[in-house]
mmCIF file of C-alpha atoms in Angstrom:
data_model
loop_
_atom_site.group_PDB
_atom_site.id
_atom_site.type_symbol
_atom_site.label_atom_id
_atom_site.label_comp_id
_atom_site.label_asym_id
_atom_site.label_seq_id
_atom_site.Cartn_x
_atom_site.Cartn_y
_atom_site.Cartn_z
ATOM 1 C CA UNK A 1 118.015 100.018 -9.042
ATOM 2 C CA UNK A 2 115.147 100.365 -11.509
ATOM 3 C CA UNK A 3 112.233 100.736 -9.038
ATOM 4 C CA UNK A 4 110.881 104.302 -8.874
ATOM 5 C CA UNK A 5 108.203 103.977 -6.165
ATOM 6 C CA UNK A 6 109.700 102.203 -3.128
ATOM 7 C CA UNK A 7 110.462 104.584 -0.234
ATOM 8 C CA UNK A 8 110.948 102.230 2.784
ATOM 9 C CA UNK A 9 112.846 98.940 2.917
ATOM 10 C CA UNK A 10 113.253 96.813 6.073
ATOM 11 C CA UNK A 11 115.947 94.133 5.954
ATOM 12 C CA UNK A 12 116.545 93.642 9.666
ATOM 13 C CA UNK A 13 117.370 90.170 11.038
ATOM 14 C CA UNK A 14 118.726 89.023 7.678
ATOM 15 C CA UNK A 15 122.155 87.495 8.213
ATOM 16 C CA UNK A 16 123.293 87.185 4.586
ATOM 17 C CA UNK A 17 122.857 90.711 3.325
ATOM 18 C CA UNK A 18 125.484 91.778 0.808
ATOM 19 C CA UNK A 19 126.467 95.245 2.052
ATOM 20 C CA UNK A 20 128.289 96.170 -1.180
ATOM 21 C CA UNK A 21 125.175 95.518 -3.234
ATOM 22 C CA UNK A 22 123.130 97.717 -0.912
ATOM 23 C CA UNK A 23 125.659 100.515 -1.230
ATOM 24 C CA UNK A 24 125.425 100.331 -5.025
ATOM 25 C CA UNK A 25 121.615 100.440 -4.776
ATOM 26 C CA UNK A 26 121.692 103.504 -2.517
ATOM 27 C CA UNK A 27 123.857 105.490 -4.915
ATOM 28 C CA UNK A 28 121.625 104.751 -7.920
ATOM 29 C CA UNK A 29 118.114 104.746 -6.391
ATOM 30 C CA UNK A 30 116.424 108.153 -6.089
ATOM 31 C CA UNK A 31 113.205 107.298 -4.204
ATOM 32 C CA UNK A 32 114.310 105.308 -1.141
ATOM 33 C CA UNK A 33 114.123 107.422 2.033
ATOM 34 C CA UNK A 34 114.500 104.814 4.817
ATOM 35 C CA UNK A 35 116.544 101.631 4.883
ATOM 36 C CA UNK A 36 116.507 99.431 7.993
ATOM 37 C CA UNK A 37 119.303 96.916 8.513
ATOM 38 C CA UNK A 38 121.098 95.585 11.580
ATOM 39 C CA UNK A 39 123.923 98.089 11.177
ATOM 40 C CA UNK A 40 124.308 101.863 11.034
ATOM 41 C CA UNK A 41 126.408 101.916 7.886
ATOM 42 C CA UNK A 42 123.769 101.375 5.214
ATOM 43 C CA UNK A 43 121.201 103.821 6.581
ATOM 44 C CA UNK A 44 123.899 106.435 7.233
ATOM 45 C CA UNK A 45 125.033 106.035 3.645
ATOM 46 C CA UNK A 46 121.471 106.359 2.378
ATOM 47 C CA UNK A 47 120.887 109.584 4.323
ATOM 48 C CA UNK A 48 124.227 110.949 3.155
ATOM 49 C CA UNK A 49 123.253 110.259 -0.448
ATOM 50 C CA UNK A 50 119.913 112.013 0.076
ATOM 51 C CA UNK A 51 121.802 115.028 1.413
ATOM 52 C CA UNK A 52 124.232 114.933 -1.482
ATOM 53 C CA UNK A 53 121.519 114.854 -4.136
ATOM 54 C CA UNK A 54 119.564 117.630 -2.350
ATOM 55 C CA UNK A 55 116.523 115.399 -1.791
ATOM 56 C CA UNK A 56 113.539 117.767 -1.618
ATOM 57 C CA UNK A 57 111.812 115.566 1.001
ATOM 58 C CA UNK A 58 114.764 115.620 3.426
ATOM 59 C CA UNK A 59 114.152 118.653 5.623
ATOM 60 C CA UNK A 60 114.785 116.867 8.953
ATOM 61 C CA UNK A 61 117.642 114.440 9.573
ATOM 62 C CA UNK A 62 118.671 112.689 12.764
ATOM 63 C CA UNK A 63 121.867 110.647 12.830
ATOM 64 C CA UNK A 64 121.987 110.640 16.614
ATOM 65 C CA UNK A 65 123.534 107.551 18.237
ATOM 66 C CA UNK A 66 124.786 106.405 14.827
ATOM 67 C CA UNK A 67 128.530 106.180 15.553
ATOM 68 C CA UNK A 68 129.230 109.418 13.705
ATOM 69 C CA UNK A 69 132.822 110.548 14.294
ATOM 70 C CA UNK A 70 135.010 113.331 12.947
ATOM 71 C CA UNK A 71 135.424 111.713 9.518
ATOM 72 C CA UNK A 72 131.670 111.308 9.076
ATOM 73 C CA UNK A 73 131.075 114.836 10.346
ATOM 74 C CA UNK A 74 133.504 116.169 7.736
ATOM 75 C CA UNK A 75 131.633 114.265 5.008
ATOM 76 C CA UNK A 76 128.299 115.653 6.207
ATOM 77 C CA UNK A 77 129.806 119.151 6.293
ATOM 78 C CA UNK A 78 131.001 118.827 2.718
ATOM 79 C CA UNK A 79 127.517 118.102 1.343
ATOM 80 C CA UNK A 80 125.802 120.617 3.625
ATOM 81 C CA UNK A 81 127.793 123.331 1.899
ATOM 82 C CA UNK A 82 125.650 122.875 -1.213
ATOM 83 C CA UNK A 83 122.454 121.479 0.307
ATOM 84 C CA UNK A 84 119.523 123.894 0.140
ATOM 85 C CA UNK A 85 116.757 121.745 1.647
ATOM 86 C CA UNK A 86 117.732 120.468 5.096
ATOM 87 C CA UNK A 87 116.351 122.584 7.953
ATOM 88 C CA UNK A 88 117.079 120.517 11.079
ATOM 89 C CA UNK A 89 120.109 118.274 11.710
ATOM 90 C CA UNK A 90 120.725 116.227 14.853
ATOM 91 C CA UNK A 91 124.080 114.522 15.386
ATOM 92 C CA UNK A 92 123.754 113.947 19.106
ATOM 93 C CA UNK A 93 125.208 111.132 21.203
ATOM 94 C CA UNK A 94 128.052 110.410 18.795
ATOM 95 C CA UNK A 95 131.852 110.674 18.778
ATOM 96 C CA UNK A 96 132.263 114.082 17.136
ATOM 97 C CA UNK A 97 135.279 116.005 18.432
ATOM 98 C CA UNK A 98 136.918 119.317 17.639
ATOM 99 C CA UNK A 99 137.857 118.394 14.049
ATOM 100 C CA UNK A 100 134.288 117.470 13.177
ATOM 101 C CA UNK A 101 132.916 120.603 14.851
ATOM 102 C CA UNK A 102 135.391 122.790 12.970
ATOM 103 C CA UNK A 103 134.283 121.238 9.667
ATOM 104 C CA UNK A 104 130.608 121.804 10.461
ATOM 105 C CA UNK A 105 131.349 125.363 11.546
ATOM 106 C CA UNK A 106 132.999 126.098 8.215
ATOM 107 C CA UNK A 107 129.974 124.786 6.340
ATOM 108 C CA UNK A 108 127.564 126.921 8.347
ATOM 109 C CA UNK A 109 129.269 130.035 7.010
ATOM 110 C CA UNK A 110 127.943 129.207 3.541
ATOM 111 C CA UNK A 111 124.817 127.132 4.243
ATOM 112 C CA UNK A 112 121.702 129.331 4.251
ATOM 113 C CA UNK A 113 118.885 126.889 5.075
ATOM 114 C CA UNK A 114 119.794 125.012 8.279
ATOM 115 C CA UNK A 115 117.959 126.521 11.270
ATOM 116 C CA UNK A 116 118.611 123.933 13.999
ATOM 117 C CA UNK A 117 121.750 121.927 14.800
ATOM 118 C CA UNK A 118 121.994 119.373 17.604
ATOM 119 C CA UNK A 119 125.514 118.414 18.694
ATOM 120 C CA UNK A 120 124.856 117.533 22.310
ATOM 121 C CA UNK A 121 126.532 114.545 24.019
ATOM 122 C CA UNK A 122 129.683 114.500 21.891
ATOM 123 C CA UNK A 123 133.389 115.151 22.544
ATOM 124 C CA UNK A 124 133.616 118.768 21.365
ATOM 125 C CA UNK A 125 136.133 120.889 23.284
ATOM 126 C CA UNK A 126 137.017 124.574 23.346
ATOM 127 C CA UNK A 127 138.609 124.576 19.865
ATOM 128 C CA UNK A 128 135.473 123.220 18.223
ATOM 129 C CA UNK A 129 133.135 125.541 20.125
ATOM 130 C CA UNK A 130 135.303 128.586 19.342
ATOM 131 C CA UNK A 131 134.971 127.694 15.635
ATOM 132 C CA UNK A 132 131.191 127.358 15.971
ATOM 133 C CA UNK A 133 131.045 130.669 17.843
ATOM 134 C CA UNK A 134 132.965 132.395 15.050
ATOM 135 C CA UNK A 135 130.421 130.997 12.592
ATOM 136 C CA UNK A 136 127.570 132.538 14.604
ATOM 137 C CA UNK A 137 129.024 135.958 13.820
ATOM 138 C CA UNK A 138 128.441 135.322 10.101
ATOM 139 C CA UNK A 139 125.506 132.876 9.928
ATOM 140 C CA UNK A 140 122.073 134.487 9.491
ATOM 141 C CA UNK A 141 119.758 131.459 9.480
ATOM 142 C CA UNK A 142 120.603 129.256 12.495
ATOM 143 C CA UNK A 143 118.119 129.792 15.337
ATOM 144 C CA UNK A 144 118.931 126.857 17.667
ATOM 145 C CA UNK A 145 122.267 125.281 18.634
ATOM 146 C CA UNK A 146 122.422 122.399 21.136
ATOM 147 C CA UNK A 147 125.848 121.911 22.718
ATOM 148 C CA UNK A 148 125.203 120.542 26.194
ATOM 149 C CA UNK A 149 127.204 117.600 27.558
ATOM 150 C CA UNK A 150 130.346 118.234 25.562
ATOM 151 C CA UNK A 151 133.904 118.913 26.774
ATOM 152 C CA UNK A 152 134.366 122.671 26.452
ATOM 153 C CA UNK A 153 134.884 125.078 29.328
ATOM 154 C CA UNK A 154 135.320 128.817 30.011
ATOM 155 C CA UNK A 155 137.089 129.575 26.716
ATOM 156 C CA UNK A 156 134.273 128.097 24.653
ATOM 157 C CA UNK A 157 131.553 129.778 26.712
ATOM 158 C CA UNK A 158 133.263 133.178 26.425
ATOM 159 C CA UNK A 159 133.502 132.785 22.641
ATOM 160 C CA UNK A 160 129.795 131.896 22.476
ATOM 161 C CA UNK A 161 128.773 134.947 24.494
ATOM 162 C CA UNK A 162 130.848 137.264 22.291
ATOM 163 C CA UNK A 163 129.243 135.761 19.190
ATOM 164 C CA UNK A 164 125.727 135.981 20.624
ATOM 165 C CA UNK A 165 126.204 139.699 21.144
ATOM 166 C CA UNK A 166 126.442 140.251 17.358
ATOM 167 C CA UNK A 167 124.340 137.357 16.021
ATOM 168 C CA UNK A 168 120.908 138.428 14.746
ATOM 169 C CA UNK A 169 118.976 135.150 14.526
ATOM 170 C CA UNK A 170 119.864 132.764 17.372
ATOM 171 C CA UNK A 171 116.986 132.299 19.822
ATOM 172 C CA UNK A 172 117.939 129.095 21.646
ATOM 173 C CA UNK A 173 121.254 127.632 22.764
ATOM 174 C CA UNK A 174 122.103 124.923 25.283
ATOM 175 C CA UNK A 175 125.382 124.327 27.070
ATOM 176 C CA UNK A 176 126.379 122.526 30.256
ATOM 177 C CA UNK A 177 129.217 124.735 31.477
ATOM 178 C CA UNK A 178 127.956 128.293 32.109
ATOM 179 C CA UNK A 179 124.457 127.354 30.952
ATOM 180 C CA UNK A 180 122.537 130.018 32.883
ATOM 181 C CA UNK A 181 124.858 132.831 31.791
ATOM 182 C CA UNK A 182 124.750 131.755 28.142
ATOM 183 C CA UNK A 183 120.940 131.542 28.124
ATOM 184 C CA UNK A 184 120.627 134.998 29.697
ATOM 185 C CA UNK A 185 123.100 136.393 27.146
ATOM 186 C CA UNK A 186 120.947 135.033 24.311
ATOM 187 C CA UNK A 187 117.809 136.560 25.814
ATOM 188 C CA UNK A 188 119.482 139.939 26.261
ATOM 189 C CA UNK A 189 120.661 139.858 22.656
ATOM 190 C CA UNK A 190 117.093 139.135 21.543
ATOM 191 C CA UNK A 191 115.840 142.032 23.666
ATOM 192 C CA UNK A 192 118.402 144.405 22.171
ATOM 193 C CA UNK A 193 117.422 143.534 18.619
ATOM 194 C CA UNK A 194 113.711 143.797 19.541
ATOM 195 C CA UNK A 195 112.971 140.197 18.527
ATOM 196 C CA UNK A 196 109.213 140.174 17.737
ATOM 197 C CA UNK A 197 108.945 136.550 18.935
ATOM 198 C CA UNK A 198 110.276 137.276 22.436
ATOM 199 C CA UNK A 199 107.104 138.314 24.264
ATOM 200 C CA UNK A 200 107.660 136.828 27.726
ATOM 201 C CA UNK A 201 110.836 136.612 29.789
ATOM 202 C CA UNK A 202 111.662 135.102 33.175
ATOM 203 C CA UNK A 203 114.984 136.203 34.701
ATOM 204 C CA UNK A 204 116.057 134.611 37.990
ATOM 205 C CA UNK A 205 119.041 135.474 40.187
ATOM 206 C CA UNK A 206 119.815 138.634 38.225
ATOM 207 C CA UNK A 207 123.139 140.295 39.071
ATOM 208 C CA UNK A 208 123.644 144.069 39.063
ATOM 209 C CA UNK A 209 125.535 143.962 35.744
ATOM 210 C CA UNK A 210 122.838 141.811 34.170
ATOM 211 C CA UNK A 211 120.134 144.140 35.518
ATOM 212 C CA UNK A 212 121.892 147.142 33.967
ATOM 213 C CA UNK A 213 122.099 145.371 30.592
ATOM 214 C CA UNK A 214 118.453 144.349 30.884
ATOM 215 C CA UNK A 215 117.351 147.920 31.656
ATOM 216 C CA UNK A 216 119.330 149.293 28.718
ATOM 217 C CA UNK A 217 117.700 146.770 26.368
ATOM 218 C CA UNK A 218 114.213 147.503 27.705
ATOM 219 C CA UNK A 219 114.580 151.208 26.984
ATOM 220 C CA UNK A 220 114.499 150.525 23.229
ATOM 221 C CA UNK A 221 112.485 147.280 23.133
ATOM 222 C CA UNK A 222 108.835 147.351 22.029
ATOM 223 C CA UNK A 223 108.080 143.613 21.629
ATOM 224 C CA UNK A 224 108.437 142.193 25.144
ATOM 225 C CA UNK A 225 105.035 142.061 26.877
ATOM 226 C CA UNK A 226 105.662 140.205 30.150
ATOM 227 C CA UNK A 227 108.736 140.392 32.365
ATOM 228 C CA UNK A 228 109.232 138.457 35.599
ATOM 229 C CA UNK A 229 112.322 139.127 37.704
ATOM 230 C CA UNK A 230 113.740 137.313 40.704
ATOM 231 C CA UNK A 231 116.698 139.067 42.275
ATOM 232 C CA UNK A 232 116.883 142.050 44.639
ATOM 233 C CA UNK A 233 119.644 143.672 42.580
ATOM 234 C CA UNK A 234 117.404 143.967 39.523
ATOM 235 C CA UNK A 235 114.224 145.659 40.746
ATOM 236 C CA UNK A 236 115.350 149.282 41.104
ATOM 237 C CA UNK A 237 117.421 149.339 37.913
ATOM 238 C CA UNK A 238 114.625 147.896 35.787
ATOM 239 C CA UNK A 239 111.850 149.984 37.361
ATOM 240 C CA UNK A 240 113.751 153.172 36.520
ATOM 241 C CA UNK A 241 113.481 152.215 32.830
ATOM 242 C CA UNK A 242 109.697 151.821 32.782
ATOM 243 C CA UNK A 243 109.161 155.461 31.910
ATOM 244 C CA UNK A 244 110.975 154.843 28.592
ATOM 245 C CA UNK A 245 109.403 151.484 27.744
ATOM 246 C CA UNK A 246 106.068 151.352 25.920
ATOM 247 C CA UNK A 247 105.742 147.609 25.323
ATOM 248 C CA UNK A 248 105.500 145.858 28.689
ATOM 249 C CA UNK A 249 101.988 145.106 29.871
ATOM 250 C CA UNK A 250 102.901 142.915 32.866
ATOM 251 C CA UNK A 251 105.752 143.181 35.362
ATOM 252 C CA UNK A 252 106.474 140.774 38.197
ATOM 253 C CA UNK A 253 109.115 141.526 40.854
ATOM 254 C CA UNK A 254 109.298 138.345 42.876
ATOM 255 C CA UNK A 255 112.555 138.633 44.789
ATOM 256 C CA UNK A 256 111.488 140.115 48.132
ATOM 257 C CA UNK A 257 109.674 143.141 49.529
ATOM 258 C CA UNK A 258 110.478 146.273 47.535
ATOM 259 C CA UNK A 259 112.560 148.885 49.341
ATOM 260 C CA UNK A 260 111.630 152.559 49.619
ATOM 261 C CA UNK A 261 113.809 153.716 46.686
ATOM 262 C CA UNK A 262 112.290 151.116 44.351
ATOM 263 C CA UNK A 263 108.727 152.026 45.365
ATOM 264 C CA UNK A 264 109.467 155.731 44.736
ATOM 265 C CA UNK A 265 111.038 154.891 41.354
ATOM 266 C CA UNK A 266 108.010 152.770 40.442
ATOM 267 C CA UNK A 267 105.662 155.600 41.394
ATOM 268 C CA UNK A 268 107.620 158.051 39.236
ATOM 269 C CA UNK A 269 107.664 155.670 36.255
ATOM 270 C CA UNK A 270 103.913 155.032 36.446
ATOM 271 C CA UNK A 271 103.232 158.735 35.963
ATOM 272 C CA UNK A 272 104.493 158.510 32.364
ATOM 273 C CA UNK A 273 104.161 154.799 31.496
ATOM 274 C CA UNK A 274 101.134 154.095 29.305
ATOM 275 C CA UNK A 275 101.419 150.349 28.632
ATOM 276 C CA UNK A 276 101.577 148.492 31.967
ATOM 277 C CA UNK A 277 98.319 146.770 32.899
ATOM 278 C CA UNK A 278 99.381 144.258 35.574
ATOM 279 C CA UNK A 279 101.870 144.559 38.447
ATOM 280 C CA UNK A 280 102.961 141.841 40.872
ATOM 281 C CA UNK A 281 105.302 142.631 43.777
ATOM 282 C CA UNK A 282 105.684 142.457 47.549
ATOM 283 C CA UNK A 283 105.242 145.592 49.658
ATOM 284 C CA UNK A 284 105.528 145.982 53.429
ATOM 285 C CA UNK A 285 104.674 149.434 54.750
ATOM 286 C CA UNK A 286 106.821 148.943 57.862
ATOM 287 C CA UNK A 287 109.867 148.474 55.645
ATOM 288 C CA UNK A 288 109.324 151.325 53.157
ATOM 289 C CA UNK A 289 107.463 153.856 55.290
ATOM 290 C CA UNK A 290 104.167 155.655 54.602
ATOM 291 C CA UNK A 291 105.542 158.331 52.236
ATOM 292 C CA UNK A 292 106.665 156.003 49.387
ATOM 293 C CA UNK A 293 103.340 154.173 49.668
ATOM 294 C CA UNK A 294 101.471 157.477 49.455
ATOM 295 C CA UNK A 295 103.532 158.425 46.357
ATOM 296 C CA UNK A 296 102.662 155.087 44.755
ATOM 297 C CA UNK A 297 98.927 155.622 45.366
ATOM 298 C CA UNK A 298 99.171 159.149 43.939
ATOM 299 C CA UNK A 299 100.902 157.776 40.835
ATOM 300 C CA UNK A 300 97.990 155.383 40.335
ATOM 301 C CA UNK A 301 95.658 158.411 40.229
ATOM 302 C CA UNK A 302 97.694 159.817 37.340
ATOM 303 C CA UNK A 303 98.275 156.517 35.551
ATOM 304 C CA UNK A 304 95.225 155.271 33.634
ATOM 305 C CA UNK A 305 96.403 151.880 32.325
ATOM 306 C CA UNK A 306 97.333 149.834 35.407
ATOM 307 C CA UNK A 307 94.221 147.789 36.143
ATOM 308 C CA UNK A 308 95.380 144.897 38.294
ATOM 309 C CA UNK A 309 97.920 144.693 41.108
ATOM 310 C CA UNK A 310 98.897 141.489 42.878
ATOM 311 C CA UNK A 311 100.631 142.349 46.114
ATOM 312 C CA UNK A 312 102.550 139.113 46.380
ATOM 313 C CA UNK A 313 100.671 136.620 44.225
ATOM 314 C CA UNK A 314 102.814 133.728 45.443
ATOM 315 C CA UNK A 315 103.161 134.568 49.150
ATOM 316 C CA UNK A 316 101.453 136.477 51.921
ATOM 317 C CA UNK A 317 104.371 138.731 52.796
ATOM 318 C CA UNK A 318 102.725 141.994 51.676
ATOM 319 C CA UNK A 319 101.310 144.179 54.440
ATOM 320 C CA UNK A 320 99.406 147.378 53.743
ATOM 321 C CA UNK A 321 96.841 149.154 55.898
ATOM 322 C CA UNK A 322 93.250 148.301 55.057
ATOM 323 C CA UNK A 323 92.510 151.915 54.077
ATOM 324 C CA UNK A 324 95.384 151.907 51.546
ATOM 325 C CA UNK A 325 94.304 148.617 50.015
ATOM 326 C CA UNK A 326 90.711 149.862 49.775
ATOM 327 C CA UNK A 327 91.822 153.099 48.100
ATOM 328 C CA UNK A 328 93.896 151.205 45.533
ATOM 329 C CA UNK A 329 91.007 148.809 44.831
ATOM 330 C CA UNK A 330 88.738 151.801 44.293
ATOM 331 C CA UNK A 331 91.152 153.414 41.830
ATOM 332 C CA UNK A 332 91.431 150.223 39.764
ATOM 333 C CA UNK A 333 87.796 149.142 40.020
ATOM 334 C CA UNK A 334 86.559 150.334 36.623
ATOM 335 C CA UNK A 335 89.727 149.925 34.585
ATOM 336 C CA UNK A 336 90.007 147.428 31.758
ATOM 337 C CA UNK A 337 92.415 144.513 32.221
ATOM 338 C CA UNK A 338 92.672 144.078 28.463
ATOM 339 C CA UNK A 339 95.768 145.562 26.896
ATOM 340 C CA UNK A 340 95.394 147.761 23.850
ATOM 341 C CA UNK A 341 98.366 146.026 22.265
ATOM 342 C CA UNK A 342 97.516 143.958 19.202
ATOM 343 C CA UNK A 343 99.612 140.935 18.278
ATOM 344 C CA UNK A 344 101.264 141.932 15.016
ATOM 345 C CA UNK A 345 104.144 139.447 15.042
ATOM 346 C CA UNK A 346 105.291 138.499 11.526
ATOM 347 C CA UNK A 347 104.588 134.924 10.526
ATOM 348 C CA UNK A 348 107.572 132.567 10.751
ATOM 349 C CA UNK A 349 108.852 131.471 7.395
#
């Protein structure tokens, strides 16, 4: 109680520890940061006290697999409301249900320092996730939320996607149910708000609706540099936006051979696009016909930034006449493969 230097204390394998005395010590001592015993209770209490007193050294806290239930989650929520130091909190692999999630959600409406919250492998259902989703509409600091392996379903996922659409800071979220859709929704939201940290994006199995949303976001986004798509429904819609986008330097269309309409749209976009440097796609002249291919080559004469084209980097399904390939190689021969874009991303705080 009077020591002012001790930070770690290991009392494991001691059978006659007086728990009450340790609890009294924890409340009074202001330097202890780690206490090891054979039970969760004392260390949990120590970490709770550090949270409560706003310990300046406690920026990361993991109480995962520590038998934290709804009551403990409510207690943590109560001190988080006034804590201004903690940045990352992990409460995974516990027994937190809807009541605990609701309490934490309420706290996140007032807490302005926590950036990452891990609640995976708990018992949180739709009610708890709906509360957390509502918080995302108001919270402006949380960037990562881990919710996989819980008990929520379509209602919770729908609430999350609605919240993501208006949230301005979330960059990473994990769920089990509807995981792929939720992740894509987060990425689209980041594209729409022109997140300066989102510079590369891989979208697989893109539906027509998702492709339309992606194209709309690209038309006003200036931060994304590399985009790789896998899905035949997405190619034409996205290519038609390239004339409006001035940020992308690399585009990969890896679904299948491009059709004639997509090749013509790509040719038209390249006439005005001034940022693309690298293209990667599959092209079979027997499938598109000679005219779209001729239009594409003509567009390359007008365009002065495209310097490298991979006709199917990951397969040998592209077939173009030797004369066409030679003409394209000649057009690109003396062009620089270095983009003129300078990395001006703001430093993370």
